[in-house]
Amino acid sequence: MLRVLKPLSGLSPKQQSIGQLQSRYRYRRHPKNDGGGGGVWKTEEKKDGYLLLHKSKGQHLLTNQRILDSIVRKSAIKPTDTVLEIGPGTGNLTLKLLEAAQRVVAVELDKRMVEVLQKRVAESGVQDRLTVICKDALKAEFPPFDLVVANIPYGISSPLVAKLVYGARPFRGATLLLQKEFARRLLAKPGDSEFNRLAVNVNLVADVEFFMDVSKREFVPSPKVDSSVVIIRPKAEIPNVDLNEWWAFTKACFCKKNKTLGATFKQKKKVMELLGMSKLAGSNGDSKDYISSTDNDDDEGESDEEEFSPSPCSEMGASSFKEKLMGVLKSADFEDKRPSKLSNEELLHLLALFNQAGIYFHDQSKSRNAENESLTVAYS
Ligand SMILES: C[S@@+](CC[C@H](N)C(=O)[O-])C[C@H]1O[C@@H](n2cnc3c(N)ncnc32)[C@H](O)[C@@H]1O
């Protein structure tokens, strides 16, 4: 299905408010509709040209003015606020944000989108209040902002949410349009089937509120999935825990989220890897011993059900280390518990117990924002 974004003839831009400006654009099916194959969509941003919309970049434009208005209203933007928008696209939301905020910082990967956005905003005469950063939002350094309001490309949801809530910039809230299933995972509570490490990590530092569901029919072109709007509000106070260590610890616990912690930490492969890193760091004269864990997240990836059975060369170290791990789990009845049913308070308690036993978890890559981070754990 190909659609066209076509500017309608009408009032001169100078006579128009931003709201009127938006109504100059309408969407219709492209006459050369080819059924939507090939992952590329066409839209027209001016009478003599076409803009290909790429599914791979999540280019699904939200066109329902009522929904755009609700999102802006719900975001409680103050006239003095700077709003960060990730993926402004052709500016449907940006123009509404500029009506409410002092300044909008829009981070957009696609230069063609930036051109359309800047043209539309210039027509409204408020271009001096828009800053465009034409970069990948995962790599861009964000300037200070008060709020985030965005219909984001769903492909970067997880690292982007991590970048925001674990990032250095303080902000009041993030109103995000997300894939419905992803939003449900963010909202999940311990024991819910959707509950996973993402919810655990986000909930440590932020509260997540559901706002509304948005049908796929409200986008041009329609994606395959429905969406939901959630508001993420950073907590005023967060537990006194090393966030890098917390990130690595939850990764280790949730590598098989429905397995008991005893089974997870008993796996031969895991114990041996942990121990291997320990010896590596020890040879460098490090005061702590470092150990690594397999990077299997949330029941995906390879499984290693095999119970620990030490090889001759590392028998002593591996055995005592496994005993240490199991001792911690048993000391507070965590051995038979599943991470997917534990509250953050319980997980924090378990981490404190590991630390007391001299076992520390480390994020080797130091990249909580990256999609493929790896882990190490330290113990002494
Ligand atoms: C879902 S569309 C939203 C467009 C617009 N906000 C709207 O609601 O109509 C996502 C936009 O994000 C842009 N985008 C995709 N990946 C990005 C990235 N890594 N960093 C910044 N922008 C990105 C796409 O080019 C696209 O314009």
Tab-separated table of N, CA, C and O in Angstrom, residues 243-332:
chain	number	residue	atom	x	y	z
A	243	LEU	N	24.564	1.385	39.596
A	243	LEU	CA	23.666	1.054	38.482
A	243	LEU	C	24.332	0.132	37.464
A	243	LEU	O	23.678	-0.715	36.863
A	244	ASN	N	25.642	0.303	37.271
A	244	ASN	CA	26.340	-0.612	36.364
A	244	ASN	C	26.268	-2.037	36.886
A	244	ASN	O	26.057	-2.998	36.144
A	245	GLU	N	26.455	-2.151	38.194
A	245	GLU	CA	26.430	-3.486	38.780
A	245	GLU	C	25.013	-4.062	38.733
A	245	GLU	O	24.815	-5.242	38.430
A	246	TRP	N	24.024	-3.223	39.007
A	246	TRP	CA	22.631	-3.674	38.958
A	246	TRP	C	22.292	-4.217	37.570
A	246	TRP	O	21.674	-5.259	37.412
A	247	TRP	N	22.736	-3.475	36.545
A	247	TRP	CA	22.456	-3.854	35.161
A	247	TRP	C	23.050	-5.238	34.861
A	247	TRP	O	22.413	-6.109	34.273
A	248	ALA	N	24.285	-5.420	35.292
A	248	ALA	CA	24.961	-6.701	35.055
A	248	ALA	C	24.327	-7.821	35.880
A	248	ALA	O	24.164	-8.952	35.403
A	249	PHE	N	23.939	-7.499	37.094
A	249	PHE	CA	23.329	-8.498	37.982
A	249	PHE	C	21.995	-8.998	37.421
A	249	PHE	O	21.728	-10.207	37.373
A	250	THR	N	21.142	-8.061	36.963
A	250	THR	CA	19.846	-8.502	36.433
A	250	THR	C	20.043	-9.305	35.147
A	250	THR	O	19.294	-10.223	34.859
A	251	LYS	N	21.066	-8.960	34.400
A	251	LYS	CA	21.343	-9.732	33.177
A	251	LYS	C	21.700	-11.181	33.542
A	251	LYS	O	21.254	-12.130	32.890
A	252	ALA	N	22.484	-11.327	34.583
A	252	ALA	CA	22.856	-12.682	35.011
A	252	ALA	C	21.633	-13.436	35.539
A	252	ALA	O	21.413	-14.589	35.192
A	253	CYS	N	20.813	-12.770	36.341
A	253	CYS	CA	19.647	-13.449	36.934
A	253	CYS	C	18.607	-13.813	35.885
A	253	CYS	O	17.975	-14.864	35.947
A	254	PHE	N	18.382	-12.915	34.904
A	254	PHE	CA	17.307	-13.105	33.934
A	254	PHE	C	17.769	-13.824	32.676
A	254	PHE	O	17.073	-13.815	31.686
A	255	CYS	N	18.949	-14.446	32.712
A	255	CYS	CA	19.387	-15.120	31.488
A	255	CYS	C	18.413	-16.240	31.145
A	255	CYS	O	18.224	-16.578	29.990
A	256	LYS	N	17.754	-16.782	32.137
A	256	LYS	CA	16.622	-17.711	31.929
A	256	LYS	C	15.571	-17.290	32.935
A	256	LYS	O	15.588	-17.752	34.071
A	257	LYS	N	14.686	-16.393	32.525
A	257	LYS	CA	13.863	-15.732	33.537
A	257	LYS	C	12.896	-16.672	34.250
A	257	LYS	O	12.475	-16.388	35.366
A	258	ASN	N	12.529	-17.785	33.612
A	258	ASN	CA	11.595	-18.691	34.271
A	258	ASN	C	12.280	-19.850	34.982
A	258	ASN	O	11.632	-20.712	35.556
A	259	LYS	N	13.599	-19.871	34.913
A	259	LYS	CA	14.356	-20.871	35.675
A	259	LYS	C	14.526	-20.399	37.105
A	259	LYS	O	14.546	-19.189	37.359
A	260	THR	N	14.714	-21.334	38.014
A	260	THR	CA	15.012	-20.892	39.378
A	260	THR	C	16.429	-20.300	39.392
A	260	THR	O	17.275	-20.653	38.563
A	261	LEU	N	16.667	-19.438	40.354
A	261	LEU	CA	18.012	-18.845	40.461
A	261	LEU	C	19.049	-19.921	40.750
A	261	LEU	O	20.182	-19.856	40.273
A	262	GLY	N	18.635	-20.931	41.524
A	262	GLY	CA	19.552	-22.034	41.822
A	262	GLY	C	20.007	-22.704	40.535
A	262	GLY	O	21.206	-22.938	40.324
A	263	ALA	N	19.051	-22.994	39.644
A	263	ALA	CA	19.393	-23.662	38.381
A	263	ALA	C	20.256	-22.750	37.513
A	263	ALA	O	21.209	-23.204	36.868
A	264	THR	N	19.940	-21.483	37.499
A	264	THR	CA	20.705	-20.542	36.668
A	264	THR	C	22.163	-20.464	37.116
A	264	THR	O	23.086	-20.572	36.309
A	265	PHE	N	22.356	-20.302	38.410
A	265	PHE	CA	23.730	-20.114	38.896
A	265	PHE	C	24.488	-21.433	39.075
A	265	PHE	O	25.651	-21.426	39.444
A	266	LYS	N	23.783	-22.532	38.823
A	266	LYS	CA	24.424	-23.844	38.949
A	266	LYS	C	24.979	-24.339	37.610
A	266	LYS	O	25.709	-25.310	37.560
A	267	GLN	N	24.579	-23.674	36.523
A	267	GLN	CA	24.962	-24.179	35.202
A	267	GLN	C	26.478	-24.255	35.065
A	267	GLN	O	27.182	-23.291	35.376
A	268	LYS	N	26.914	-25.392	34.558
A	268	LYS	CA	28.355	-25.621	34.434
A	268	LYS	C	29.017	-24.500	33.632
A	268	LYS	O	30.027	-23.934	34.043
A	269	LYS	N	28.399	-24.180	32.497
A	269	LYS	CA	29.008	-23.198	31.620
A	269	LYS	C	29.150	-21.850	32.334
A	269	LYS	O	30.180	-21.185	32.262
A	270	LYS	N	28.092	-21.479	33.016
A	270	LYS	CA	28.114	-20.186	33.699
A	270	LYS	C	29.197	-20.157	34.779
A	270	LYS	O	30.016	-19.248	34.845
A	271	VAL	N	29.208	-21.198	35.597
A	271	VAL	CA	30.177	-21.227	36.699
A	271	VAL	C	31.599	-21.205	36.153
A	271	VAL	O	32.464	-20.475	36.645
A	272	MET	N	31.825	-21.985	35.093
A	272	MET	CA	33.182	-22.054	34.550
A	272	MET	C	33.608	-20.714	33.948
A	272	MET	O	34.751	-20.293	34.090
A	273	GLU	N	32.665	-20.049	33.303
A	273	GLU	CA	33.016	-18.742	32.723
A	273	GLU	C	33.305	-17.731	33.826
A	273	GLU	O	34.243	-16.942	33.736
A	274	LEU	N	32.474	-17.758	34.838
A	274	LEU	CA	32.685	-16.848	35.961
A	274	LEU	C	34.064	-17.075	36.552
A	274	LEU	O	34.831	-16.149	36.804
A	275	LEU	N	34.371	-18.327	36.714
A	275	LEU	CA	35.647	-18.664	37.332
A	275	LEU	C	36.818	-18.310	36.424
A	275	LEU	O	37.848	-17.813	36.870
A	276	GLY	N	36.648	-18.550	35.125
A	276	GLY	CA	37.714	-18.249	34.162
A	276	GLY	C	38.109	-16.791	34.223
A	276	GLY	O	39.286	-16.437	34.280
A	277	MET	N	37.135	-15.916	34.253
A	277	MET	CA	37.427	-14.489	34.328
A	277	MET	C	38.084	-14.136	35.650
A	277	MET	O	38.918	-13.253	35.730
A	278	SER	N	37.666	-14.836	36.656
A	278	SER	CA	38.239	-14.600	37.974
A	278	SER	C	39.748	-14.795	37.946
A	278	SER	O	40.519	-13.991	38.433
A	279	LYS	N	40.166	-15.882	37.286
A	279	LYS	CA	41.606	-16.188	37.249
A	279	LYS	C	42.346	-15.171	36.408
A	279	LYS	O	43.454	-14.760	36.726
A	280	LEU	N	41.686	-14.744	35.313
A	280	LEU	CA	42.289	-13.754	34.429
A	280	LEU	C	42.622	-12.481	35.212
A	280	LEU	O	43.724	-11.966	35.170
A	281	ALA	N	41.633	-11.975	35.930
A	281	ALA	CA	41.840	-10.730	36.668
A	281	ALA	C	42.844	-10.929	37.796
A	281	ALA	O	43.649	-10.057	38.083
A	282	GLY	N	42.810	-12.095	38.411
A	282	GLY	CA	43.742	-12.377	39.491
A	282	GLY	C	45.184	-12.290	39.029
A	282	GLY	O	46.035	-11.766	39.733
A	283	SER	N	45.444	-12.725	37.797
A	283	SER	CA	46.816	-12.706	37.296
A	283	SER	C	47.291	-11.280	37.029
A	283	SER	O	48.458	-11.015	36.907
A	284	ASN	N	46.365	-10.332	36.934
A	284	ASN	CA	46.734	-8.935	36.733
A	284	ASN	C	46.961	-8.215	38.055
A	284	ASN	O	47.141	-7.007	38.083
A	285	GLY	N	46.879	-8.936	39.126
A	285	GLY	CA	47.089	-8.329	40.419
A	285	GLY	C	45.910	-7.502	40.901
A	285	GLY	O	46.035	-6.676	41.795
A	286	ASP	N	44.761	-7.708	40.305
A	286	ASP	CA	43.571	-6.968	40.706
A	286	ASP	C	43.140	-7.407	42.096
A	286	ASP	O	43.232	-8.572	42.446
A	287	SER	N	42.649	-6.464	42.907
A	287	SER	CA	42.249	-6.831	44.253
A	287	SER	C	40.964	-7.662	44.257
A	287	SER	O	40.729	-8.448	45.148
A	288	LYS	N	40.110	-7.459	43.219
A	288	LYS	CA	38.908	-8.279	43.124
A	288	LYS	C	39.105	-9.288	42.010
A	288	LYS	O	39.813	-9.030	41.048
A	289	ASP	N	38.445	-10.437	42.135
A	289	ASP	CA	38.480	-11.418	41.059
A	289	ASP	C	37.288	-11.182	40.156
A	289	ASP	O	36.180	-10.980	40.625
A	290	TYR	N	37.536	-11.244	38.843
A	290	TYR	CA	36.453	-10.948	37.903
A	290	TYR	C	35.989	-12.211	37.220
A	290	TYR	O	36.775	-13.039	36.819
A	291	ILE	N	34.690	-12.300	37.054
A	291	ILE	CA	34.113	-13.463	36.428
A	291	ILE	C	33.052	-13.020	35.443
A	291	ILE	O	32.473	-11.955	35.596
A	292	SER	N	32.825	-13.790	34.409
A	292	SER	CA	31.866	-13.373	33.386
A	292	SER	C	30.723	-14.365	33.299
A	292	SER	O	30.833	-15.500	33.739
A	293	SER	N	29.619	-13.923	32.728
A	293	SER	CA	28.477	-14.834	32.584
A	293	SER	C	28.029	-14.887	31.134
A	293	SER	O	28.265	-13.977	30.367
A	294	THR	N	27.350	-16.005	30.784
A	294	THR	CA	26.837	-16.161	29.425
A	294	THR	C	25.742	-15.140	29.191
A	294	THR	O	24.963	-14.854	30.065
A	295	ASP	N	25.681	-14.625	27.952
A	295	ASP	CA	24.766	-13.542	27.659
A	295	ASP	C	23.455	-14.053	27.069
A	295	ASP	O	23.096	-13.730	25.953
A	296	ASN	N	22.749	-14.896	27.816
A	296	ASN	CA	21.456	-15.393	27.340
A	296	ASN	C	20.362	-14.651	28.075
A	296	ASN	O	20.173	-14.811	29.264
A	297	ASP	N	19.614	-13.843	27.361
A	297	ASP	CA	18.625	-13.000	28.024
A	297	ASP	C	17.212	-13.546	27.836
A	297	ASP	O	16.822	-13.928	26.755
A	298	ASP	N	16.476	-13.573	28.915
A	298	ASP	CA	15.038	-13.805	28.854
A	298	ASP	C	14.637	-15.046	28.066
A	298	ASP	O	13.814	-14.995	27.170
A	299	ASP	N	15.207	-16.138	28.391
A	299	ASP	CA	14.827	-17.417	27.796
A	299	ASP	C	15.125	-17.512	26.306
A	299	ASP	O	14.625	-18.396	25.627
A	300	GLU	N	15.902	-16.592	25.773
A	300	GLU	CA	16.276	-16.724	24.379
A	300	GLU	C	17.713	-17.206	24.322
A	300	GLU	O	18.448	-17.136	25.279
A	301	GLY	N	18.097	-17.682	23.153
A	301	GLY	CA	19.482	-18.114	23.012
A	301	GLY	C	19.692	-19.514	23.530
A	301	GLY	O	18.755	-20.249	23.820
A	302	GLU	N	20.974	-19.866	23.648
A	302	GLU	CA	21.270	-21.246	23.980
A	302	GLU	C	20.935	-21.572	25.426
A	302	GLU	O	20.889	-20.711	26.286
A	303	SER	N	20.717	-22.851	25.664
A	303	SER	CA	20.390	-23.283	27.007
A	303	SER	C	21.488	-24.206	27.505
A	303	SER	O	22.073	-24.950	26.743
A	304	ASP	N	21.792	-24.119	28.765
A	304	ASP	CA	22.777	-25.024	29.322
A	304	ASP	C	22.226	-25.571	30.626
A	304	ASP	O	22.351	-24.975	31.675
A	305	GLU	N	21.530	-26.690	30.504
A	305	GLU	CA	20.856	-27.276	31.656
A	305	GLU	C	21.816	-28.084	32.508
A	305	GLU	O	21.497	-28.476	33.612
A	306	GLU	N	23.014	-28.363	31.959
A	306	GLU	CA	23.926	-29.264	32.614
A	306	GLU	C	24.369	-28.734	33.971
A	306	GLU	O	24.723	-27.566	34.106
A	307	GLU	N	24.298	-29.577	34.962
A	307	GLU	CA	24.749	-29.158	36.282
A	307	GLU	C	26.267	-29.079	36.324
A	307	GLU	O	26.966	-29.739	35.570
A	308	PHE	N	26.764	-28.298	37.232
A	308	PHE	CA	28.197	-28.090	37.340
A	308	PHE	C	28.934	-29.376	37.685
A	308	PHE	O	28.553	-30.119	38.580
A	309	SER	N	29.977	-29.633	36.931
A	309	SER	CA	30.864	-30.735	37.281
A	309	SER	C	32.261	-30.300	36.869
A	309	SER	O	32.562	-30.196	35.692
A	310	PRO	N	33.084	-29.929	37.821
A	310	PRO	CA	34.334	-29.238	37.511
A	310	PRO	C	35.327	-30.101	36.725
A	310	PRO	O	35.384	-31.305	36.883
A	311	SER	N	36.072	-29.420	35.859
A	311	SER	CA	37.128	-30.125	35.146
A	311	SER	C	38.329	-30.229	36.090
A	311	SER	O	38.472	-29.426	36.998
A	312	PRO	N	39.213	-31.212	35.891
A	312	PRO	CA	40.305	-31.437	36.841
A	312	PRO	C	41.156	-30.200	37.080
A	312	PRO	O	41.539	-29.893	38.190
A	313	CYS	N	41.430	-29.417	35.994
A	313	CYS	CA	42.366	-28.309	36.143
A	313	CYS	C	41.812	-27.182	37.006
A	313	CYS	O	42.558	-26.392	37.565
A	314	SER	N	40.482	-27.098	37.102
A	314	SER	CA	39.958	-25.968	37.870
A	314	SER	C	39.060	-26.441	39.006
A	314	SER	O	38.251	-25.688	39.514
A	315	GLU	N	39.232	-27.713	39.351
A	315	GLU	CA	38.298	-28.330	40.285
A	315	GLU	C	38.140	-27.557	41.586
A	315	GLU	O	37.029	-27.241	42.009
A	316	MET	N	39.245	-27.182	42.188
A	316	MET	CA	39.155	-26.549	43.497
A	316	MET	C	38.456	-25.192	43.413
A	316	MET	O	37.487	-24.913	44.096
A	317	GLY	N	38.930	-24.354	42.474
A	317	GLY	CA	38.383	-23.007	42.373
A	317	GLY	C	36.911	-23.027	41.987
A	317	GLY	O	36.092	-22.346	42.601
A	318	ALA	N	36.579	-23.836	41.013
A	318	ALA	CA	35.202	-23.878	40.534
A	318	ALA	C	34.269	-24.416	41.605
A	318	ALA	O	33.174	-23.898	41.813
A	319	SER	N	34.704	-25.452	42.298
A	319	SER	CA	33.852	-26.047	43.338
A	319	SER	C	33.587	-25.033	44.445
A	319	SER	O	32.439	-24.855	44.875
A	320	SER	N	34.619	-24.393	44.883
A	320	SER	CA	34.418	-23.468	46.004
A	320	SER	C	33.609	-22.262	45.552
A	320	SER	O	32.790	-21.730	46.301
A	321	PHE	N	33.807	-21.864	44.312
A	321	PHE	CA	33.031	-20.718	43.827
A	321	PHE	C	31.559	-21.077	43.701
A	321	PHE	O	30.672	-20.300	44.087
A	322	LYS	N	31.313	-22.278	43.179
A	322	LYS	CA	29.904	-22.697	43.060
A	322	LYS	C	29.268	-22.776	44.445
A	322	LYS	O	28.123	-22.351	44.660
A	323	GLU	N	30.023	-23.299	45.396
A	323	GLU	CA	29.509	-23.380	46.778
A	323	GLU	C	29.178	-21.998	47.320
A	323	GLU	O	28.181	-21.788	47.996
A	324	LYS	N	30.031	-21.066	46.982
A	324	LYS	CA	29.826	-19.697	47.452
A	324	LYS	C	28.523	-19.118	46.873
A	324	LYS	O	27.713	-18.521	47.578
A	325	LEU	N	28.357	-19.327	45.570
A	325	LEU	CA	27.133	-18.839	44.912
A	325	LEU	C	25.895	-19.464	45.549
A	325	LEU	O	24.929	-18.781	45.900
A	326	MET	N	25.937	-20.794	45.697
A	326	MET	CA	24.772	-21.512	46.239
A	326	MET	C	24.536	-21.131	47.698
A	326	MET	O	23.393	-21.017	48.143
A	327	GLY	N	25.621	-20.914	48.410
A	327	GLY	CA	25.491	-20.528	49.818
A	327	GLY	C	24.719	-19.223	49.962
A	327	GLY	O	23.842	-19.084	50.819
A	328	VAL	N	25.039	-18.280	49.078
A	328	VAL	CA	24.330	-16.988	49.125
A	328	VAL	C	22.850	-17.206	48.829
A	328	VAL	O	21.972	-16.696	49.536
A	329	LEU	N	22.561	-17.970	47.775
A	329	LEU	CA	21.160	-18.183	47.385
A	329	LEU	C	20.379	-18.878	48.500
A	329	LEU	O	19.244	-18.493	48.821
A	330	LYS	N	21.020	-19.875	49.109
A	330	LYS	CA	20.328	-20.641	50.162
A	330	LYS	C	20.131	-19.797	51.422
A	330	LYS	O	19.136	-19.950	52.124
A	331	SER	N	21.065	-18.912	51.685
A	331	SER	CA	21.024	-18.172	52.946
A	331	SER	C	19.734	-17.377	53.116
A	331	SER	O	19.310	-17.097	54.230
A	332	ALA	N	19.112	-16.993	52.013
A	332	ALA	CA	17.854	-16.234	52.144
A	332	ALA	C	16.755	-16.865	51.284
A	332	ALA	O	15.853	-16.169	50.799
